Amino acid sequence: MGGHLNINHLMFLGQGALWTIGLSVIALIGGGIVGFVIALARISPLKSVRIASAVYVQLIQGTPLLVILFLGYFGFAAIGLKVSPLAAAGASLTLYVAAYLGEIWRGCIESVPKPQWEAAEGLALSRTQRMMKVILPQAIRIATPPTVGFMVQIIKNTSLASVVGFVELMRSGQIVNNSLFEPFAIYAIIAVTYFAMCYPLSLFSQRLEKRVGRGRSNLAPA
Amino acid sequence: MQQNPSSEPIVSLRDVQKSFGPLRVLDGVSFAVQRGEVLALIGRSGSGKSTALRCIDRFEKVDGGEIVVCGHRVDRPDVDLRALRQDVGIVFQSYNLFPHLTIEQNITLAPCAVKGMATAQARDLARKVLAQVGLEEKLHAYPEQLSGGQQQRAAIARSLAMQPKVMLFDEITSALDPELTSEVLKVIEQLAADGMTMVMVTHEMGFAKGIADRIVFMHRGKVHETGPASILTSPTTPELTQFVGTGNLKS
């Protein structure tokens, strides 16, 4: 035991950082796809669909991510499926991210002024055409800054996947520390690495927010 | 569905009832619009004139009565909304152009998406309708680059591109200053001269007097007085006398 921090340790941490990015991307894509469906379901003309999606969002938002990860990992086992930590963590994060992105995006869709819907309706566009050609292009502009901002949360929250044995940045730090016993130095490195991944996104989100703010102030009076 | 003998009105409302909660907005409203006719709906704020207009295009569902528009039974729950809205054009007070699209794209969107028109043909059409409202040079501009009056004219062009049988105007000059108002009203005058059937809710009494074939004065959810434009200068009911007397009658 013991020894000093060397290039191999740093390589191992770097690999963990790559898996953190990988898991974040999986969570963002999976959560984005499911979240888009949730957002549409939340404003569905069918009441039952609206209620079902609202219940889903409330359940996920009212449950700690840590618990969702355990449920995902052991839940698959309970129904007889043997899944890798990556699959379990990816699926759990997808469900988690979908609930939040779904709510963020629903808000963005609903913040497109109602007269835009009416104008599109008055031109005989179908509901799908109204959504795809008129509402969503405007909602996407509004949704980009908060979505990029939420990506920061996703990256940080992937650290919880370490509990189901997925070796991302946090878990690789724990492993390195188990052999070196230099917790402060190692967790400082990990903190800096997370910060280096998150800070550019935060900056980007802030810049986008300013740009959208400018664009909206130019819109026609409603 | 679409056969419409010329003797039949293009729009007809019969005993239309509509309430928002406990508030009765339309209380037995009846009127009809013949082909080529220009009808002005006037009245105080809250008299139900805008609601009556919105019922024609079924932006509001009625509680009772009968509405027939270009052969569509608008009061029935099974009305084909997309077919109805291809026959009816509507222009709003707040223009409601799509801010993410150029003026040309605003205009070609519905003809391409709804009628399956080819892009090249739709572009020609966009040029034609923009010429009608005097905005050909704004083809590639975005709505935010246009003045209010230009945006409203572009919105009229967008509606015209669907070649509606009747056009509805919901206080389309209320957000404009007098100079911009007159450029929009000129476009409407031209449409009237071309024989377009129109129903307009307006506060421009001078304009209504000059262009409307018939005036419908609404008061407390009812058609209170109706007749040719001359009723504005010689009203028979005290309510209309008071309404036109309160400085509403310009020019």
Short mmCIF file of C-alpha atoms in Angstrom, two decimals:
data_model
loop_
_atom_site.label_atom_id
_atom_site.label_comp_id
_atom_site.label_asym_id
_atom_site.label_seq_id
_atom_site.Cartn_x
_atom_site.Cartn_y
_atom_site.Cartn_z
CA MET A 1 0.00 0.00 0.00
CA GLY A 2 0.99 3.61 -0.21
CA GLY A 3 3.27 5.02 -2.84
CA HIS A 4 2.95 8.27 -4.68
CA LEU A 5 0.53 9.66 -7.17
CA ASN A 6 1.97 8.83 -10.58
CA ILE A 7 1.09 8.99 -14.23
CA ASN A 8 -0.77 5.66 -14.08
CA HIS A 9 -3.08 6.97 -11.39
CA LEU A 10 -3.72 10.10 -13.42
CA MET A 11 -4.41 7.99 -16.52
CA PHE A 12 -6.89 5.97 -14.50
CA LEU A 13 -8.62 9.15 -13.30
CA GLY A 14 -8.64 10.44 -16.87
CA GLN A 15 -10.35 7.27 -18.00
CA GLY A 16 -12.92 7.76 -15.24
CA ALA A 17 -13.47 11.33 -16.45
CA LEU A 18 -14.14 10.02 -19.96
CA TRP A 19 -16.77 7.64 -18.56
CA THR A 20 -18.33 10.55 -16.69
CA ILE A 21 -18.65 12.34 -20.02
CA GLY A 22 -19.91 9.14 -21.67
CA LEU A 23 -22.55 8.56 -19.03
CA SER A 24 -23.57 12.24 -19.21
CA VAL A 25 -24.03 11.95 -22.97
CA ILE A 26 -26.09 8.77 -22.59
CA ALA A 27 -28.24 10.46 -19.92
CA LEU A 28 -28.67 13.56 -22.06
CA ILE A 29 -29.61 11.69 -25.24
CA GLY A 30 -31.82 9.11 -23.50
CA GLY A 31 -33.31 11.69 -21.16
CA GLY A 32 -33.72 14.13 -24.04
CA ILE A 33 -35.70 11.66 -26.15
CA VAL A 34 -37.92 10.49 -23.28
CA GLY A 35 -38.13 14.06 -21.96
CA PHE A 36 -39.40 15.30 -25.31
CA VAL A 37 -42.18 12.70 -25.20
CA ILE A 38 -42.94 13.73 -21.59
CA ALA A 39 -43.11 17.41 -22.58
CA LEU A 40 -45.58 16.64 -25.38
CA ALA A 41 -47.57 14.32 -23.11
CA ARG A 42 -47.83 17.04 -20.46
CA ILE A 43 -49.69 19.30 -22.92
CA SER A 44 -51.60 16.52 -24.69
CA PRO A 45 -55.25 17.16 -25.54
CA LEU A 46 -56.00 13.86 -23.79
CA LYS A 47 -56.53 14.31 -20.07
CA SER A 48 -55.41 10.78 -19.17
CA VAL A 49 -52.08 11.29 -20.96
CA ARG A 50 -51.58 14.61 -19.18
CA ILE A 51 -52.27 13.04 -15.79
CA ALA A 52 -50.05 9.99 -16.41
CA SER A 53 -47.10 12.14 -17.44
CA ALA A 54 -47.63 14.53 -14.51
CA VAL A 55 -47.62 11.57 -12.10
CA TYR A 56 -44.39 10.32 -13.66
CA VAL A 57 -42.73 13.71 -13.28
CA GLN A 58 -43.88 14.07 -9.66
CA LEU A 59 -42.70 10.55 -8.75
CA ILE A 60 -39.22 11.06 -10.21
CA GLN A 61 -38.81 14.60 -8.90
CA GLY A 62 -39.88 13.44 -5.43
CA THR A 63 -37.33 10.61 -5.30
CA PRO A 64 -33.59 11.05 -4.65
CA LEU A 65 -31.44 10.11 -7.64
CA LEU A 66 -29.43 7.84 -5.36
CA VAL A 67 -32.57 5.81 -4.64
CA ILE A 68 -33.50 5.71 -8.35
CA LEU A 69 -30.03 4.36 -9.12
CA PHE A 70 -30.34 1.60 -6.52
CA LEU A 71 -33.85 0.78 -7.73
CA GLY A 72 -32.58 0.60 -11.30
CA TYR A 73 -29.62 -1.58 -10.43
CA PHE A 74 -31.44 -4.01 -8.15
CA GLY A 75 -34.73 -3.73 -9.99
CA PHE A 76 -33.32 -5.32 -13.13
CA ALA A 77 -31.88 -8.11 -11.00
CA ALA A 78 -35.22 -8.59 -9.26
CA ILE A 79 -36.98 -9.27 -12.56
CA GLY A 80 -34.24 -11.66 -13.52
CA LEU A 81 -32.23 -9.42 -15.85
CA LYS A 82 -28.50 -9.25 -15.38
CA VAL A 83 -27.39 -5.82 -16.49
CA SER A 84 -24.05 -4.04 -16.35
CA PRO A 85 -23.55 -1.05 -14.03
CA LEU A 86 -23.36 1.11 -17.18
CA ALA A 87 -26.77 -0.04 -18.42
CA ALA A 88 -28.35 0.31 -14.97
CA ALA A 89 -26.86 3.78 -14.43
CA GLY A 90 -27.72 4.86 -18.00
CA ALA A 91 -31.34 3.72 -17.65
CA SER A 92 -31.78 5.32 -14.20
CA LEU A 93 -30.28 8.63 -15.29
CA THR A 94 -32.42 8.59 -18.43
CA LEU A 95 -35.58 8.30 -16.33
CA TYR A 96 -34.33 11.00 -13.98
CA VAL A 97 -33.23 13.46 -16.67
CA ALA A 98 -36.43 12.89 -18.69
CA ALA A 99 -38.60 14.10 -15.81
CA TYR A 100 -36.65 17.34 -15.43
CA LEU A 101 -36.09 18.09 -19.12
CA GLY A 102 -39.74 17.24 -19.79
CA GLU A 103 -40.83 19.90 -17.30
CA ILE A 104 -38.31 22.47 -18.55
CA TRP A 105 -39.37 21.93 -22.15
CA ARG A 106 -43.09 21.94 -21.36
CA GLY A 107 -42.58 25.36 -19.82
CA CYS A 108 -40.72 26.54 -22.92
CA ILE A 109 -43.42 25.25 -25.29
CA GLU A 110 -46.11 26.92 -23.19
CA SER A 111 -44.20 30.19 -23.12
CA VAL A 112 -44.63 30.58 -26.88
CA PRO A 113 -47.47 33.14 -26.97
CA LYS A 114 -50.93 31.58 -27.41
CA PRO A 115 -51.79 33.84 -30.39
CA GLN A 116 -49.08 31.97 -32.31
CA TRP A 117 -51.13 28.79 -31.91
CA GLU A 118 -54.27 30.61 -33.01
CA ALA A 119 -52.61 32.13 -36.06
CA ALA A 120 -51.39 28.68 -37.09
CA GLU A 121 -54.83 27.21 -36.43
CA GLY A 122 -56.45 29.97 -38.48
CA LEU A 123 -54.24 28.93 -41.42
CA ALA A 124 -55.68 25.39 -41.24
CA LEU A 125 -52.42 23.76 -40.10
CA SER A 126 -52.94 20.42 -38.33
CA ARG A 127 -51.94 20.08 -34.68
CA THR A 128 -48.72 18.29 -35.66
CA GLN A 129 -47.88 20.96 -38.26
CA ARG A 130 -48.58 23.72 -35.76
CA MET A 131 -46.26 22.07 -33.27
CA MET A 132 -43.45 21.20 -35.69
CA LYS A 133 -43.41 24.29 -37.91
CA VAL A 134 -44.58 27.10 -35.65
CA ILE A 135 -44.29 26.32 -31.94
CA LEU A 136 -41.23 24.08 -31.56
CA PRO A 137 -38.83 26.26 -33.60
CA GLN A 138 -39.66 29.13 -31.26
CA ALA A 139 -39.64 26.93 -28.13
CA ILE A 140 -36.18 25.55 -28.97
CA ARG A 141 -34.71 29.04 -28.89
CA ILE A 142 -36.22 29.61 -25.47
CA ALA A 143 -35.22 26.13 -24.24
CA THR A 144 -31.54 26.14 -25.19
CA PRO A 145 -30.08 28.13 -22.25
CA PRO A 146 -31.92 26.23 -19.47
CA THR A 147 -31.16 22.92 -21.20
CA VAL A 148 -27.43 23.64 -21.39
CA GLY A 149 -27.62 24.80 -17.78
CA PHE A 150 -29.26 21.51 -16.79
CA MET A 151 -26.44 19.58 -18.49
CA VAL A 152 -24.20 20.84 -15.68
CA GLN A 153 -26.52 19.13 -13.19
CA ILE A 154 -26.38 15.92 -15.22
CA ILE A 155 -22.57 15.85 -15.23
CA LYS A 156 -22.37 16.38 -11.48
CA ASN A 157 -25.12 13.88 -10.76
CA THR A 158 -23.39 11.08 -12.68
CA SER A 159 -21.03 10.92 -9.68
CA LEU A 160 -23.82 9.08 -7.85
CA ALA A 161 -23.53 6.21 -10.34
CA SER A 162 -20.40 5.22 -8.40
CA VAL A 163 -22.68 3.55 -5.84
CA VAL A 164 -23.77 0.86 -8.30
CA GLY A 165 -20.15 0.13 -9.15
CA PHE A 166 -19.90 2.13 -12.33
CA VAL A 167 -16.32 3.39 -12.62
CA GLU A 168 -16.68 7.02 -13.61
CA LEU A 169 -14.58 9.90 -12.27
CA MET A 170 -15.81 9.70 -8.67
CA ARG A 171 -15.47 5.92 -8.41
CA SER A 172 -12.03 5.93 -10.03
CA GLY A 173 -10.98 8.52 -7.45
CA GLN A 174 -12.18 6.26 -4.65
CA ILE A 175 -10.25 3.36 -6.14
CA VAL A 176 -7.05 5.38 -6.46
CA ASN A 177 -7.49 6.65 -2.91
CA ASN A 178 -7.87 3.10 -1.62
CA SER A 179 -4.31 2.43 -2.71
CA LEU A 180 -2.73 5.81 -1.95
CA PHE A 181 -4.60 7.12 1.11
CA GLU A 182 -4.26 10.70 0.05
CA PRO A 183 -7.92 11.64 0.09
CA PHE A 184 -7.53 15.42 0.11
CA ALA A 185 -5.17 15.53 -2.86
CA ILE A 186 -7.20 13.04 -4.89
CA TYR A 187 -10.61 14.55 -4.20
CA ALA A 188 -9.16 17.98 -4.97
CA ILE A 189 -8.07 16.68 -8.37
CA ILE A 190 -11.54 15.24 -8.88
CA ALA A 191 -13.22 18.50 -7.86
CA VAL A 192 -11.07 20.47 -10.29
CA THR A 193 -11.85 17.99 -13.07
CA TYR A 194 -15.63 18.28 -12.49
CA PHE A 195 -15.29 22.04 -12.43
CA ALA A 196 -13.33 22.02 -15.69
CA MET A 197 -16.15 20.06 -17.33
CA CYS A 198 -19.01 22.10 -15.88
CA TYR A 199 -17.74 25.67 -15.96
CA PRO A 200 -17.52 26.04 -19.76
CA LEU A 201 -21.11 24.80 -19.99
CA SER A 202 -22.25 27.31 -17.36
CA LEU A 203 -20.55 30.11 -19.25
CA PHE A 204 -22.07 28.93 -22.52
CA SER A 205 -25.52 28.81 -20.93
CA GLN A 206 -25.16 32.36 -19.62
CA ARG A 207 -24.12 33.64 -23.02
CA LEU A 208 -27.03 31.89 -24.71
CA GLU A 209 -29.39 33.38 -22.16
CA LYS A 210 -28.25 36.89 -23.00
CA ARG A 211 -28.63 36.22 -26.72
CA VAL A 212 -32.16 34.84 -26.38
CA GLY A 213 -33.05 37.78 -24.14
CA ARG A 214 -32.01 40.16 -26.88
CA GLY A 215 -33.93 38.25 -29.55
CA ARG A 216 -37.13 38.20 -27.56
CA SER A 217 -37.13 41.89 -26.86
CA ASN A 218 -37.36 42.38 -30.62
CA LEU A 219 -40.54 40.34 -30.98
CA ALA A 220 -43.71 42.05 -32.09
CA PRO A 221 -45.93 43.43 -29.34
CA ALA A 222 -48.51 40.84 -28.36
CA MET B 1 -69.97 20.08 -48.53
CA GLN B 2 -68.80 23.12 -50.45
CA GLN B 3 -71.65 23.69 -52.89
CA ASN B 4 -72.96 27.10 -52.13
CA PRO B 5 -75.68 28.55 -54.33
CA SER B 6 -75.05 32.26 -54.73
CA SER B 7 -78.32 33.11 -53.03
CA GLU B 8 -77.21 31.51 -49.78
CA PRO B 9 -75.23 33.62 -47.34
CA ILE B 10 -71.52 32.79 -46.90
CA VAL B 11 -71.79 33.26 -43.16
CA SER B 12 -74.96 32.96 -41.14
CA LEU B 13 -75.49 33.01 -37.40
CA ARG B 14 -78.88 32.12 -35.96
CA ASP B 15 -79.78 32.64 -32.31
CA VAL B 16 -76.19 32.03 -31.18
CA GLN B 17 -75.65 31.65 -27.43
CA LYS B 18 -72.31 31.75 -25.68
CA SER B 19 -71.34 32.12 -22.03
CA PHE B 20 -67.99 32.37 -20.30
CA GLY B 21 -68.87 30.88 -16.93
CA PRO B 22 -71.76 32.91 -15.52
CA LEU B 23 -71.19 35.72 -18.03
CA ARG B 24 -73.49 35.60 -21.03
CA VAL B 25 -71.43 37.05 -23.89
CA LEU B 26 -73.69 36.23 -26.83
CA ASP B 27 -77.41 36.19 -26.15
CA GLY B 28 -79.25 35.14 -29.27
CA VAL B 29 -77.09 36.71 -31.96
CA SER B 30 -78.28 36.43 -35.55
CA PHE B 31 -76.87 37.96 -38.71
CA ALA B 32 -75.86 36.85 -42.18
CA VAL B 33 -73.19 37.89 -44.65
CA GLN B 34 -73.80 37.61 -48.38
CA ARG B 35 -71.12 36.90 -50.96
CA GLY B 36 -69.07 40.04 -51.66
CA GLU B 37 -70.55 41.86 -48.72
CA VAL B 38 -68.53 43.84 -46.16
CA LEU B 39 -70.02 43.67 -42.69
CA ALA B 40 -68.74 45.77 -39.80
CA LEU B 41 -69.33 44.60 -36.23
CA ILE B 42 -69.27 47.53 -33.87
CA GLY B 43 -70.02 48.09 -30.23
CA ARG B 44 -68.46 48.84 -26.88
CA SER B 45 -65.72 46.71 -25.35
CA GLY B 46 -67.41 43.66 -23.87
CA SER B 47 -70.44 43.87 -26.15
CA GLY B 48 -69.58 40.46 -27.63
CA LYS B 49 -68.47 41.57 -31.10
CA SER B 50 -65.05 39.93 -30.99
CA THR B 51 -66.51 36.75 -29.54
CA ALA B 52 -69.09 36.65 -32.33
CA LEU B 53 -66.30 36.96 -34.89
CA ARG B 54 -64.22 34.24 -33.23
CA CYS B 55 -67.22 31.90 -33.20
CA ILE B 56 -67.37 32.10 -37.01
CA ASP B 57 -63.91 30.51 -37.26
CA ARG B 58 -64.65 28.35 -34.24
CA PHE B 59 -62.01 29.80 -32.00
CA GLU B 60 -64.88 29.78 -29.54
CA LYS B 61 -67.43 26.98 -29.29
CA VAL B 62 -71.01 28.13 -29.05
CA ASP B 63 -73.45 26.89 -26.43
CA GLY B 64 -76.49 27.08 -28.68
CA GLY B 65 -77.82 28.29 -32.00
CA GLU B 66 -76.65 27.62 -35.51
CA ILE B 67 -73.62 28.89 -37.42
CA VAL B 68 -73.15 28.02 -41.09
CA VAL B 69 -69.99 29.20 -42.84
CA CYS B 70 -69.40 28.29 -46.50
CA GLY B 71 -71.60 25.23 -45.98
CA HIS B 72 -69.82 24.10 -42.81
CA ARG B 73 -72.01 23.61 -39.74
CA VAL B 74 -69.63 25.34 -37.34
CA ASP B 75 -71.87 24.80 -34.31
CA ARG B 76 -71.66 21.03 -34.65
CA PRO B 77 -68.93 19.19 -32.73
CA ASP B 78 -67.99 17.12 -35.80
CA VAL B 79 -67.25 20.11 -38.05
CA ASP B 80 -64.14 19.62 -40.19
CA LEU B 81 -62.02 22.41 -38.69
CA ARG B 82 -59.25 22.25 -41.27
CA ALA B 83 -61.73 22.45 -44.15
CA LEU B 84 -63.51 25.34 -42.44
CA ARG B 85 -60.27 27.24 -41.93
CA GLN B 86 -59.25 26.82 -45.54
CA ASP B 87 -62.42 28.68 -46.48
CA VAL B 88 -62.06 31.34 -43.79
CA GLY B 89 -59.11 33.69 -43.34
CA ILE B 90 -58.59 35.49 -40.05
CA VAL B 91 -56.36 38.43 -39.16
CA PHE B 92 -55.74 39.43 -35.56
CA GLN B 93 -55.06 42.66 -33.71
CA SER B 94 -51.53 41.55 -32.76
CA TYR B 95 -50.57 40.42 -36.31
CA ASN B 96 -49.20 37.09 -35.03
CA LEU B 97 -46.68 36.63 -37.79
CA PHE B 98 -44.30 33.75 -37.04
CA PRO B 99 -41.13 35.52 -35.78
CA HIS B 100 -38.72 32.70 -36.76
CA LEU B 101 -39.76 32.77 -40.43
CA THR B 102 -39.23 35.35 -43.16
CA ILE B 103 -42.28 37.07 -44.62
CA GLU B 104 -42.08 34.75 -47.63
CA GLN B 105 -41.91 31.67 -45.40
CA ASN B 106 -44.79 33.00 -43.30
CA ILE B 107 -46.87 33.17 -46.45
CA THR B 108 -45.82 29.90 -48.14
CA LEU B 109 -46.08 27.78 -44.97
CA ALA B 110 -49.81 27.06 -45.08
CA PRO B 111 -50.23 26.68 -48.88
CA CYS B 112 -47.37 24.14 -48.90
CA ALA B 113 -48.29 22.31 -45.68
CA VAL B 114 -52.07 22.34 -46.01
CA LYS B 115 -52.72 22.37 -49.74
CA GLY B 116 -49.57 20.54 -50.80
CA MET B 117 -48.57 23.33 -53.14
CA ALA B 118 -45.11 23.06 -54.78
CA THR B 119 -42.49 25.41 -53.32
CA ALA B 120 -41.89 27.33 -56.56
CA GLN B 121 -45.60 27.88 -57.07
CA ALA B 122 -46.03 28.98 -53.44
CA ARG B 123 -43.21 31.51 -53.87
CA ASP B 124 -44.91 33.01 -56.90
CA LEU B 125 -48.07 33.20 -54.87
CA ALA B 126 -46.20 34.93 -52.01
CA ARG B 127 -44.96 37.58 -54.45
CA LYS B 128 -48.46 38.06 -55.80
CA VAL B 129 -50.17 38.52 -52.43
CA LEU B 130 -47.38 40.76 -51.14
CA ALA B 131 -47.83 42.96 -54.22
CA GLN B 132 -51.52 43.16 -53.31
CA VAL B 133 -50.61 44.71 -49.95
CA GLY B 134 -47.70 46.76 -51.36
CA LEU B 135 -44.89 44.89 -49.62
CA GLU B 136 -43.04 43.05 -52.40
CA GLU B 137 -39.69 44.41 -51.26
CA LYS B 138 -40.12 42.77 -47.81
CA LEU B 139 -40.19 39.21 -49.16
CA HIS B 140 -37.02 38.17 -47.34
CA ALA B 141 -37.35 40.34 -44.24
CA TYR B 142 -38.16 38.95 -40.81
CA PRO B 143 -41.28 40.23 -39.05
CA GLU B 144 -39.27 42.12 -36.40
CA GLN B 145 -37.69 44.23 -39.17
CA LEU B 146 -41.10 45.55 -40.24
CA SER B 147 -43.20 48.36 -38.79
CA GLY B 148 -46.53 47.47 -37.18
CA GLY B 149 -48.47 48.52 -40.26
CA GLN B 150 -46.22 46.47 -42.51
CA GLN B 151 -46.53 43.46 -40.24
CA GLN B 152 -50.30 43.73 -40.33
CA ARG B 153 -50.29 44.00 -44.13
CA ALA B 154 -48.01 40.95 -44.28
CA ALA B 155 -50.46 39.10 -42.03
CA ILE B 156 -53.27 40.00 -44.43
CA ALA B 157 -51.15 38.73 -47.35
CA ARG B 158 -50.48 35.47 -45.47
CA SER B 159 -54.19 34.99 -45.03
CA LEU B 160 -54.94 35.88 -48.67
CA ALA B 161 -52.48 33.22 -49.86
CA MET B 162 -54.91 30.55 -48.69
CA GLN B 163 -57.51 32.05 -51.05
CA PRO B 164 -60.27 32.19 -48.45
CA LYS B 165 -63.90 32.69 -49.39
CA VAL B 166 -64.43 35.05 -46.48
CA MET B 167 -62.03 37.06 -44.36
CA LEU B 168 -62.42 37.97 -40.70
CA PHE B 169 -60.63 41.00 -39.24
CA ASP B 170 -60.46 41.28 -35.47
CA GLU B 171 -59.67 44.90 -34.58
CA ILE B 172 -56.69 44.79 -36.88
CA THR B 173 -55.79 48.47 -36.55
CA SER B 174 -56.21 48.83 -32.78
CA ALA B 175 -52.47 48.44 -32.12
CA LEU B 176 -51.46 50.97 -34.79
CA ASP B 177 -51.05 54.73 -34.82
CA PRO B 178 -53.26 56.75 -37.22
CA GLU B 179 -50.70 56.86 -40.04
CA LEU B 180 -50.08 53.12 -40.00
CA THR B 181 -53.81 52.53 -39.59
CA SER B 182 -54.53 54.32 -42.84
CA GLU B 183 -52.03 52.19 -44.81
CA VAL B 184 -53.73 49.03 -43.54
CA LEU B 185 -57.20 50.41 -44.22
CA LYS B 186 -56.17 51.17 -47.82
CA VAL B 187 -55.41 47.49 -48.29
CA ILE B 188 -58.82 46.57 -46.92
CA GLU B 189 -60.50 49.07 -49.23
CA GLN B 190 -58.78 47.44 -52.19
CA LEU B 191 -59.90 43.99 -51.05
CA ALA B 192 -63.46 45.26 -50.78
CA ALA B 193 -63.23 46.72 -54.27
CA ASP B 194 -62.02 43.31 -55.51
CA GLY B 195 -65.19 41.77 -54.12
CA MET B 196 -63.81 39.94 -51.07
CA THR B 197 -66.42 38.96 -48.50
CA MET B 198 -65.36 40.42 -45.16
CA VAL B 199 -66.49 40.59 -41.58
CA MET B 200 -64.63 43.12 -39.47
CA VAL B 201 -64.68 44.09 -35.86
CA THR B 202 -63.56 47.69 -35.80
CA HIS B 203 -63.38 50.84 -33.74
CA GLU B 204 -62.74 52.97 -36.82
CA MET B 205 -66.23 54.37 -37.26
CA GLY B 206 -65.28 56.65 -40.13
CA PHE B 207 -63.81 53.71 -41.96
CA ALA B 208 -66.79 51.45 -41.19
CA LYS B 209 -69.07 54.13 -42.56
CA GLY B 210 -67.05 54.42 -45.75
CA ILE B 211 -66.54 50.77 -46.57
CA ALA B 212 -69.19 48.62 -44.89
CA ASP B 213 -72.26 47.51 -46.80
CA ARG B 214 -73.90 46.76 -43.51
CA ILE B 215 -73.35 47.61 -39.86
CA VAL B 216 -74.18 45.33 -36.97
CA PHE B 217 -74.20 47.22 -33.68
CA MET B 218 -73.86 44.90 -30.72
CA HIS B 219 -74.89 45.77 -27.20
CA ARG B 220 -74.82 43.47 -24.17
CA GLY B 221 -74.48 40.30 -26.24
CA LYS B 222 -77.32 41.11 -28.60
CA VAL B 223 -77.58 42.60 -32.07
CA HIS B 224 -79.05 45.91 -31.02
CA GLU B 225 -79.33 47.70 -34.32
CA THR B 226 -78.44 46.73 -37.83
CA GLY B 227 -78.68 48.35 -41.22
CA PRO B 228 -76.72 50.14 -43.94
CA ALA B 229 -73.80 52.42 -43.05
CA SER B 230 -76.23 55.33 -42.83
CA ILE B 231 -77.42 54.13 -39.40
CA LEU B 232 -74.18 55.56 -38.04
CA THR B 233 -75.28 59.06 -38.94
CA SER B 234 -78.95 58.58 -38.14
CA PRO B 235 -79.18 55.89 -35.45
CA THR B 236 -82.63 54.86 -34.27
CA THR B 237 -81.80 53.40 -30.84
CA PRO B 238 -80.56 55.53 -27.94
CA GLU B 239 -77.64 53.10 -27.35
CA LEU B 240 -76.25 53.51 -30.85
CA THR B 241 -76.86 57.26 -30.68
CA GLN B 242 -74.80 57.37 -27.51
CA PHE B 243 -72.13 55.08 -28.95
CA VAL B 244 -71.57 57.10 -32.11
CA GLY B 245 -71.95 60.30 -30.14
CA THR B 246 -69.13 59.61 -27.72
CA GLY B 247 -66.49 60.70 -30.16
CA ASN B 248 -66.27 57.35 -31.94
CA LEU B 249 -67.32 58.80 -35.27
CA LYS B 250 -64.20 60.17 -36.88
CA SER B 251 -64.05 62.02 -40.21
#
